[in-house]
Coordinates of C-alpha atoms in Angstrom, one line a residue:
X1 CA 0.0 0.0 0.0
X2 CA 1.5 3.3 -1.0
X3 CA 1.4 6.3 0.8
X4 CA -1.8 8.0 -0.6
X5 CA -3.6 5.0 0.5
X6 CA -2.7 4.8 3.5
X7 CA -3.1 8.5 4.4
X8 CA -6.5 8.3 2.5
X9 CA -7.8 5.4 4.6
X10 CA -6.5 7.0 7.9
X11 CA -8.3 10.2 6.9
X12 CA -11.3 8.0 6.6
X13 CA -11.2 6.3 10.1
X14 CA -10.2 9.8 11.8
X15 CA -13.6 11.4 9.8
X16 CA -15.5 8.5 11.1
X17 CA -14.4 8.4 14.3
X18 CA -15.6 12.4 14.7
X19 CA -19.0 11.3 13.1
X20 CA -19.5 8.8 15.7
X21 CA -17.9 10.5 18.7
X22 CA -14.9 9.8 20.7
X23 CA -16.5 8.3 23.3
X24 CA -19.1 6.0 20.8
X25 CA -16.0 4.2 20.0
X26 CA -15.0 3.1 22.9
X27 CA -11.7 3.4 22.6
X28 CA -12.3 6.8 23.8
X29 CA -14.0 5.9 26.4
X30 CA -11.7 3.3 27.4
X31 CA -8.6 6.0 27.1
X32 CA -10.2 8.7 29.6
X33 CA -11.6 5.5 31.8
X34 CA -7.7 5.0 31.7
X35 CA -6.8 8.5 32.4
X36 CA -8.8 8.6 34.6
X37 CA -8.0 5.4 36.8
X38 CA -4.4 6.7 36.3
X39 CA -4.9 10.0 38.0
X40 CA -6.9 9.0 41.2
X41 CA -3.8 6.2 41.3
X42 CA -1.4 9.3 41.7
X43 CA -3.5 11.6 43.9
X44 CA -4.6 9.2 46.3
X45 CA -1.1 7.9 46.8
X46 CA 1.2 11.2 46.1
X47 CA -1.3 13.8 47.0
X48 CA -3.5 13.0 49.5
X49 CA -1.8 12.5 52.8
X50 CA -2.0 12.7 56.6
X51 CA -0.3 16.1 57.7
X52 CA 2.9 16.0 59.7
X53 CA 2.6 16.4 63.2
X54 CA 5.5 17.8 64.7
X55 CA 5.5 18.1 68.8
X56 CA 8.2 17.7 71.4
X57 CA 5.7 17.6 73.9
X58 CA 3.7 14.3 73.8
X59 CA 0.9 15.3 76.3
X60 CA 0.2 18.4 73.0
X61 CA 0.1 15.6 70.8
X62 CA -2.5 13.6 72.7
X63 CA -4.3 17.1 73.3
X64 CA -4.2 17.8 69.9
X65 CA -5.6 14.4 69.1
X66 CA -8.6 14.2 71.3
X67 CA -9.9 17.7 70.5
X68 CA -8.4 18.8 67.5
X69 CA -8.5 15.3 65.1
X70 CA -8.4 17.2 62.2
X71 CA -4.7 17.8 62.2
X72 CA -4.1 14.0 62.3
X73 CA -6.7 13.4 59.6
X74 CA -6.2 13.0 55.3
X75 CA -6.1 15.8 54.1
X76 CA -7.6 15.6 50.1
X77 CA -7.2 18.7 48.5
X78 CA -9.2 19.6 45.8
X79 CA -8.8 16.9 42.9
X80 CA -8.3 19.6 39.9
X81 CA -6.8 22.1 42.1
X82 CA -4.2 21.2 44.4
X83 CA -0.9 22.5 43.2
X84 CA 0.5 25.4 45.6
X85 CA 0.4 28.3 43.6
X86 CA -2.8 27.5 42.0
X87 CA -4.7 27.3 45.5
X88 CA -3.1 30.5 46.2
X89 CA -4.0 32.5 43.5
X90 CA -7.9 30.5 42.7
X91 CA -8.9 30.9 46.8
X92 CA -10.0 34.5 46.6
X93 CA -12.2 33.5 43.5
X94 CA -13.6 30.4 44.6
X95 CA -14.5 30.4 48.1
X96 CA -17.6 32.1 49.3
X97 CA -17.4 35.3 51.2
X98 CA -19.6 35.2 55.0
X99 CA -22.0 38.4 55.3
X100 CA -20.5 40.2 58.4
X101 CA -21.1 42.9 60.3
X102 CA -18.5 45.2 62.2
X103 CA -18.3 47.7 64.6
X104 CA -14.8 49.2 64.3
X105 CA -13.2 51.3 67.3
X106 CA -10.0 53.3 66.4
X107 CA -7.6 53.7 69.2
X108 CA -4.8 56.5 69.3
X109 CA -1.6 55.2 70.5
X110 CA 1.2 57.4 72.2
X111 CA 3.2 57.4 69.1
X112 CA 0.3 59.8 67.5
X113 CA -0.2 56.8 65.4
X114 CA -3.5 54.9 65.3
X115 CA -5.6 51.7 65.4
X116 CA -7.9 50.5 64.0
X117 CA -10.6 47.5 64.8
X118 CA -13.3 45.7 63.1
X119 CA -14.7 44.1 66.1
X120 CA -18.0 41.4 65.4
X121 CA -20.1 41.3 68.9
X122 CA -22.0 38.5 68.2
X123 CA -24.2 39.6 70.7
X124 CA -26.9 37.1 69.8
X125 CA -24.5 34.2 70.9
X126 CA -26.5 31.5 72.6
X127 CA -23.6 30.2 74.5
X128 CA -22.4 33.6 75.6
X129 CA -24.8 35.7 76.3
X130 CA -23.1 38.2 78.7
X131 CA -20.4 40.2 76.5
X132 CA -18.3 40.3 79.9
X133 CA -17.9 36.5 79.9
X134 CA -17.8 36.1 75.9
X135 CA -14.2 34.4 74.5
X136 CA -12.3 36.2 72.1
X137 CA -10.8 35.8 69.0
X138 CA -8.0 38.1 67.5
X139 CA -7.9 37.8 63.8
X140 CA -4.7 39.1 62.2
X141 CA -4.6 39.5 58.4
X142 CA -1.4 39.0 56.4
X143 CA 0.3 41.2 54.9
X144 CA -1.4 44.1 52.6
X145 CA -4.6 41.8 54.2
X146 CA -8.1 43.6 55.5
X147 CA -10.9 42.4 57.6
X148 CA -12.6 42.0 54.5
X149 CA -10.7 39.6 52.9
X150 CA -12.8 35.6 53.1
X151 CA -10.3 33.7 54.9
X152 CA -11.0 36.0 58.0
X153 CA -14.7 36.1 56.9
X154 CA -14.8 32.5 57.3
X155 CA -12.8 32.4 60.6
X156 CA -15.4 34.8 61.8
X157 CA -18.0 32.4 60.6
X158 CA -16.6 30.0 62.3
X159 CA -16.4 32.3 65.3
X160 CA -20.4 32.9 65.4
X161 CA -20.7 29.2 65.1
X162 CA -19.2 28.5 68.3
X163 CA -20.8 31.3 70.1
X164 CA -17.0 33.5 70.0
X165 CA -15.6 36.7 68.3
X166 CA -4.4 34.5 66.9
X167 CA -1.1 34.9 66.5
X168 CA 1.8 37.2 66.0
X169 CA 4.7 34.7 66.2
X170 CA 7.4 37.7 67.1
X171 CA 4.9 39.4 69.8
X172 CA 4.9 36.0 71.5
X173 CA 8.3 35.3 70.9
X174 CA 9.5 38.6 72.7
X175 CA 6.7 38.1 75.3
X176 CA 7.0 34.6 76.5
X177 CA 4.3 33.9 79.1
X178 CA 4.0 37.5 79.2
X179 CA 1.0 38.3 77.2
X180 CA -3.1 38.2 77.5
X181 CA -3.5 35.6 75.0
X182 CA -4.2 32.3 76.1
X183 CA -2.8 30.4 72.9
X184 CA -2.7 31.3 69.4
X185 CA -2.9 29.2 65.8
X186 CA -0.3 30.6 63.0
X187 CA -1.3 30.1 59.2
X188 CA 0.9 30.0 56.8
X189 CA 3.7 31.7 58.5
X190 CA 6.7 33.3 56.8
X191 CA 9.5 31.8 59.0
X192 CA 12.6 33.1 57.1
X193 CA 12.2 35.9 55.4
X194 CA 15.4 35.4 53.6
X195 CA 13.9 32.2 51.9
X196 CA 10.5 33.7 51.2
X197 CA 11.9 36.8 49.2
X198 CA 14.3 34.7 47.9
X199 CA 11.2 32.4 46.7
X200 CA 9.1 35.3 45.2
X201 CA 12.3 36.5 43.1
X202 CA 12.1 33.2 40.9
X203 CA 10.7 34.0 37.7
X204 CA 7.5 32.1 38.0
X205 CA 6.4 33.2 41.0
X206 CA 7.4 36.9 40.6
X207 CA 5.2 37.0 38.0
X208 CA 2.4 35.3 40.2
X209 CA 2.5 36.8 43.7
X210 CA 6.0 39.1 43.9
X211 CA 5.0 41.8 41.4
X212 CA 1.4 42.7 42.5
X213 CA 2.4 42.2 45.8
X214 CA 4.6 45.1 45.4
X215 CA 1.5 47.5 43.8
X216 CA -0.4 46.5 46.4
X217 CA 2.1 47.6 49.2
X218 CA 2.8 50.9 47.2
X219 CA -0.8 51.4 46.5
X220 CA -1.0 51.5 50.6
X221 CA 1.3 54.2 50.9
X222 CA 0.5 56.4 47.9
X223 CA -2.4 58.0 49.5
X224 CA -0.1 59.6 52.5
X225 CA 2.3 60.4 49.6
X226 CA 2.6 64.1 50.7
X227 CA 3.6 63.3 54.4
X228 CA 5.8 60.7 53.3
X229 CA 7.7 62.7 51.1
X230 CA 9.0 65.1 54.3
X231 CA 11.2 61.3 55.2
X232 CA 11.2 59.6 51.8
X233 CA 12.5 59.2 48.3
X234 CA 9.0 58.5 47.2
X235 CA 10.0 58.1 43.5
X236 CA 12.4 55.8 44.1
X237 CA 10.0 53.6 46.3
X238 CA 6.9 53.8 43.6
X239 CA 9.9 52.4 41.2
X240 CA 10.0 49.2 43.3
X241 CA 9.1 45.9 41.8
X242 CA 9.9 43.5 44.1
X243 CA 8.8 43.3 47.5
X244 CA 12.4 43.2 48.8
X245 CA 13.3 46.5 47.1
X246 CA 10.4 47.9 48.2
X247 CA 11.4 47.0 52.1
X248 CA 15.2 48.3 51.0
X249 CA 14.2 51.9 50.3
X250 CA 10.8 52.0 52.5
X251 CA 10.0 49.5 55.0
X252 CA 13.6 49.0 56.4
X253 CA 13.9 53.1 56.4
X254 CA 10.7 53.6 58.2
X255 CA 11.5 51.3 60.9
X256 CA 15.1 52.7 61.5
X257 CA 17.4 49.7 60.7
X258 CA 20.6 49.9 59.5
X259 CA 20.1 47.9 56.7
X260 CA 17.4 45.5 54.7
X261 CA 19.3 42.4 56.1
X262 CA 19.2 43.7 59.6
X263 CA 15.5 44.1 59.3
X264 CA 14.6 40.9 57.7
X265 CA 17.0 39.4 60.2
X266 CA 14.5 40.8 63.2
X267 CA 11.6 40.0 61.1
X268 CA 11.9 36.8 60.9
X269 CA 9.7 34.7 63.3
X270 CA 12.0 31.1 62.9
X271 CA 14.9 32.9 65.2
X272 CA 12.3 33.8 68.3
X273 CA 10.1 30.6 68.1
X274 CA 12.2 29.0 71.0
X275 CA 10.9 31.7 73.2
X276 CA 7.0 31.7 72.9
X277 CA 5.5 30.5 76.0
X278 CA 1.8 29.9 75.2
X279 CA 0.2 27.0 73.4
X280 CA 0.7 27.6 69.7
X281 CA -0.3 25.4 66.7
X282 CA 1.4 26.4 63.4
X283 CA -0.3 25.4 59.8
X284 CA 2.5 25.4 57.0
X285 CA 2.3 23.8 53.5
X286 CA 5.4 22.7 52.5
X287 CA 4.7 24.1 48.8
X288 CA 3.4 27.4 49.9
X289 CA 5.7 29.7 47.5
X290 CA 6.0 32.5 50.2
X291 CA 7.1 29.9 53.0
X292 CA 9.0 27.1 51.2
X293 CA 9.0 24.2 53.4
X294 CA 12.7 24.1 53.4
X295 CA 12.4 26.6 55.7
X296 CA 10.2 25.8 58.0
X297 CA 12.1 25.8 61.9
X298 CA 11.1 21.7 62.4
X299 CA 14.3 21.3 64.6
X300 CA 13.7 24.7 66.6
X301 CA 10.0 23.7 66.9
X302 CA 11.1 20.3 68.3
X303 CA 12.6 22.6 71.3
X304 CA 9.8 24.1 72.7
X305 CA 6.9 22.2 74.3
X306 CA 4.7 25.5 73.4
X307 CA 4.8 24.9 70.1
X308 CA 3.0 21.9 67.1
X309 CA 3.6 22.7 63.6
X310 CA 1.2 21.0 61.2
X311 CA 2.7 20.6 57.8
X312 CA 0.4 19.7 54.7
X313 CA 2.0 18.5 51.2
X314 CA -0.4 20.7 49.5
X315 CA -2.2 23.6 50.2
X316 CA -0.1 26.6 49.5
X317 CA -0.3 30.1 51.0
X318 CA -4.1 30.4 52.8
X319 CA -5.2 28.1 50.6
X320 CA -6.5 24.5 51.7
X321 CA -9.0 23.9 49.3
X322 CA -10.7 20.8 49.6
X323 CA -14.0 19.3 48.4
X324 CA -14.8 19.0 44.3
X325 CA -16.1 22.6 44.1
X326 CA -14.6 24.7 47.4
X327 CA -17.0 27.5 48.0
X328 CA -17.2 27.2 51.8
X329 CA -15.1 25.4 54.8
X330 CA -11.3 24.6 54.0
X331 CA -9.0 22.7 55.8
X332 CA -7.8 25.3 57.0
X333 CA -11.0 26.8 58.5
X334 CA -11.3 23.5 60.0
X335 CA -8.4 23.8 61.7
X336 CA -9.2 27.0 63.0
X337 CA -12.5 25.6 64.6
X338 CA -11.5 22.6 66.2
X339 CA -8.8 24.1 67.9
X340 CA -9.9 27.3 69.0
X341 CA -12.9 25.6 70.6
X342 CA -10.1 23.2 72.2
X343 CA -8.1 25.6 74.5
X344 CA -11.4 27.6 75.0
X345 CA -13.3 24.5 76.5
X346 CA -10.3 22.2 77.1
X347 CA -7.1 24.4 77.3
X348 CA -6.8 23.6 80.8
X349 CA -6.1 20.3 79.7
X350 CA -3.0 20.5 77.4
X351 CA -0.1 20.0 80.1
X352 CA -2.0 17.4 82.1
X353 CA -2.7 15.1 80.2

């Protein structure tokens, strides 16, 4: 058979083939039944996996998995959506966003600067009736973050549910015992800031995360432009675009350190985390591009009894989608739940156990 034939007769099968439909061949059908069979193969065994628990102290351990199972749990991230930087950049998009309601109270400090805080009474708590009595929660956003954006809607959510209202890793580390707060959860930490700027400089992930990132933190500042301009090469800081120029000719400057390195040095949360001195439970992903997992402080963690660290293989940076279509609870938010309803109804429980 010569070579007309032969690509007239495959041209032939091919036409035929569309006229009857991939799948009305069955070989089609049999290929994606393949795929398919393939895929849940590799997610089940490479994806979906129990989290690392990582505790020196085993009476946290046992706390942690009598009132707070989840960290011990599968976790199955979302079958088409799963890959670090994906969950980062789809979460905002995808998951739902909680109607809330705040009161915010600003609060003049002695500096002449100012606070500001979104506070949600829940004053129609069944639970906790009397506001005097009432637990509370501290949300802290990330960085450029707002009370508006949904990961801390859904924490509120959460919040309401249990009849409530976490978590800077330097103020505890400075602090000790020394502080209010009775224990605080940590998501998604930046532990070295070294490694995460480092992270957000690769190509990829500049593009991503690094160079909006930057707008956002200039957009921030623009509007007190005119002040800033009295202590500040404003030009030269608009002209940023990478977060760690940005902190080189801004943040670094505005604080008073010497230099960038000095500041990300003292920024970094890794070097006081053998200090913190209340019950803490840290939720990393090991492929969360603005904490890579190589630098998460395992050993330093393994050091203080204060301290669990709960390390997903997927998940990425506030991500922890789960479920075929993730509109609502994450793994994260799950997290958040179990435990913060532990130390409030069991907390007394963690070192005697």
């Amino acid at each position: 058979m010569d070579w007309q034939v032969l690509t007239r007769e495959l041209s032939l099968y091919l036409e035929s083939q569309v006229r009857v439909g991939l799948f009305g061949s069955g070989v089609g059908l049999s290929l994606v039944l393949g795929f398919g069979v393939a895929y849940a193969c590799y997610y089940l065994s490479s994806i979906a996996k129990k989290p690392q628990l990582v505790a020196s102290n085993d009476r946290f351990c046992r706390f942690l998995e009598e009132y707070c199972p989840v960290v011990t749990e599968t976790y199955y991230p979302t079958i088409w959506c799963w890959e670090g930087r994906v969950q980062t950049l789809l979460r905002p998009f995808i998951t739902s966003r909680p109607q809330v309601q705040y009161r915010n109270e600003l609060i003049k400090t002695a500096d002449g600067g100012q606070i500001s805080l979104d506070w949600f009474d829940n004053n129609d708590s069944l639970y906790y009736p009397d506001a005097s009595t009432r637990p509370t929660v501290l949300l802290l956003p990330g960085l450029t973050g707002t009370s508006k954006e949904s990961y801390i809607l859904h924490m509120i959510h959460q919040s309401e549910i249990l009849g409530y209202s976490m978590l800077l890793l330097n103020y505890l580390g400075k602090t000790g015992r020394d502080t209010p707060l009775m224990a605080a959860a940590i998501f998604s930490a930046g532990w070295n800031v070294f490694e995460s700027v480092e992270s957000l400089e690769k190509p990829l992930n500049w593009l991503l995360f690094n160079y909006y990132l930057t707008t956002c933190l200039q957009s921030s500042i623009s509007r007190h432009r005119q002040m800033l301009e009295k202590l500040f090469d404003m030009d030269l800081v608009m002209k940023a675009r990478t977060v760690r120029e940005f902190d080189k000719r801004f943040t670094s400057v505005m604080f008073g350190y010497r230099t960038i390195d000095d500041y990300y040095e003292d920024a970094s949360p890794c070097r006081k985390l053998k200090s913190v001195g209340i019950p803490v439970l840290c939720l990393n992903s090991v492929d969360d591009v603005f904490s890579p997992g190589h630098a998460i402080p395992v050993e330093t963690a393994k050091q203080n009894a204060n301290v669990a660290l709960v390390l997903t293989s997927c998940g990425g940076h506030i991500g922890f989608l789960e479920g075929i279509w993730p509109r609502k609870c994450t793994y994260m938010d799950r997290v958040f739940k179990q435990f913060v309803q532990a130390m409030f109804e069991h907390g007394n429980k963690i070192f005697s156990m």
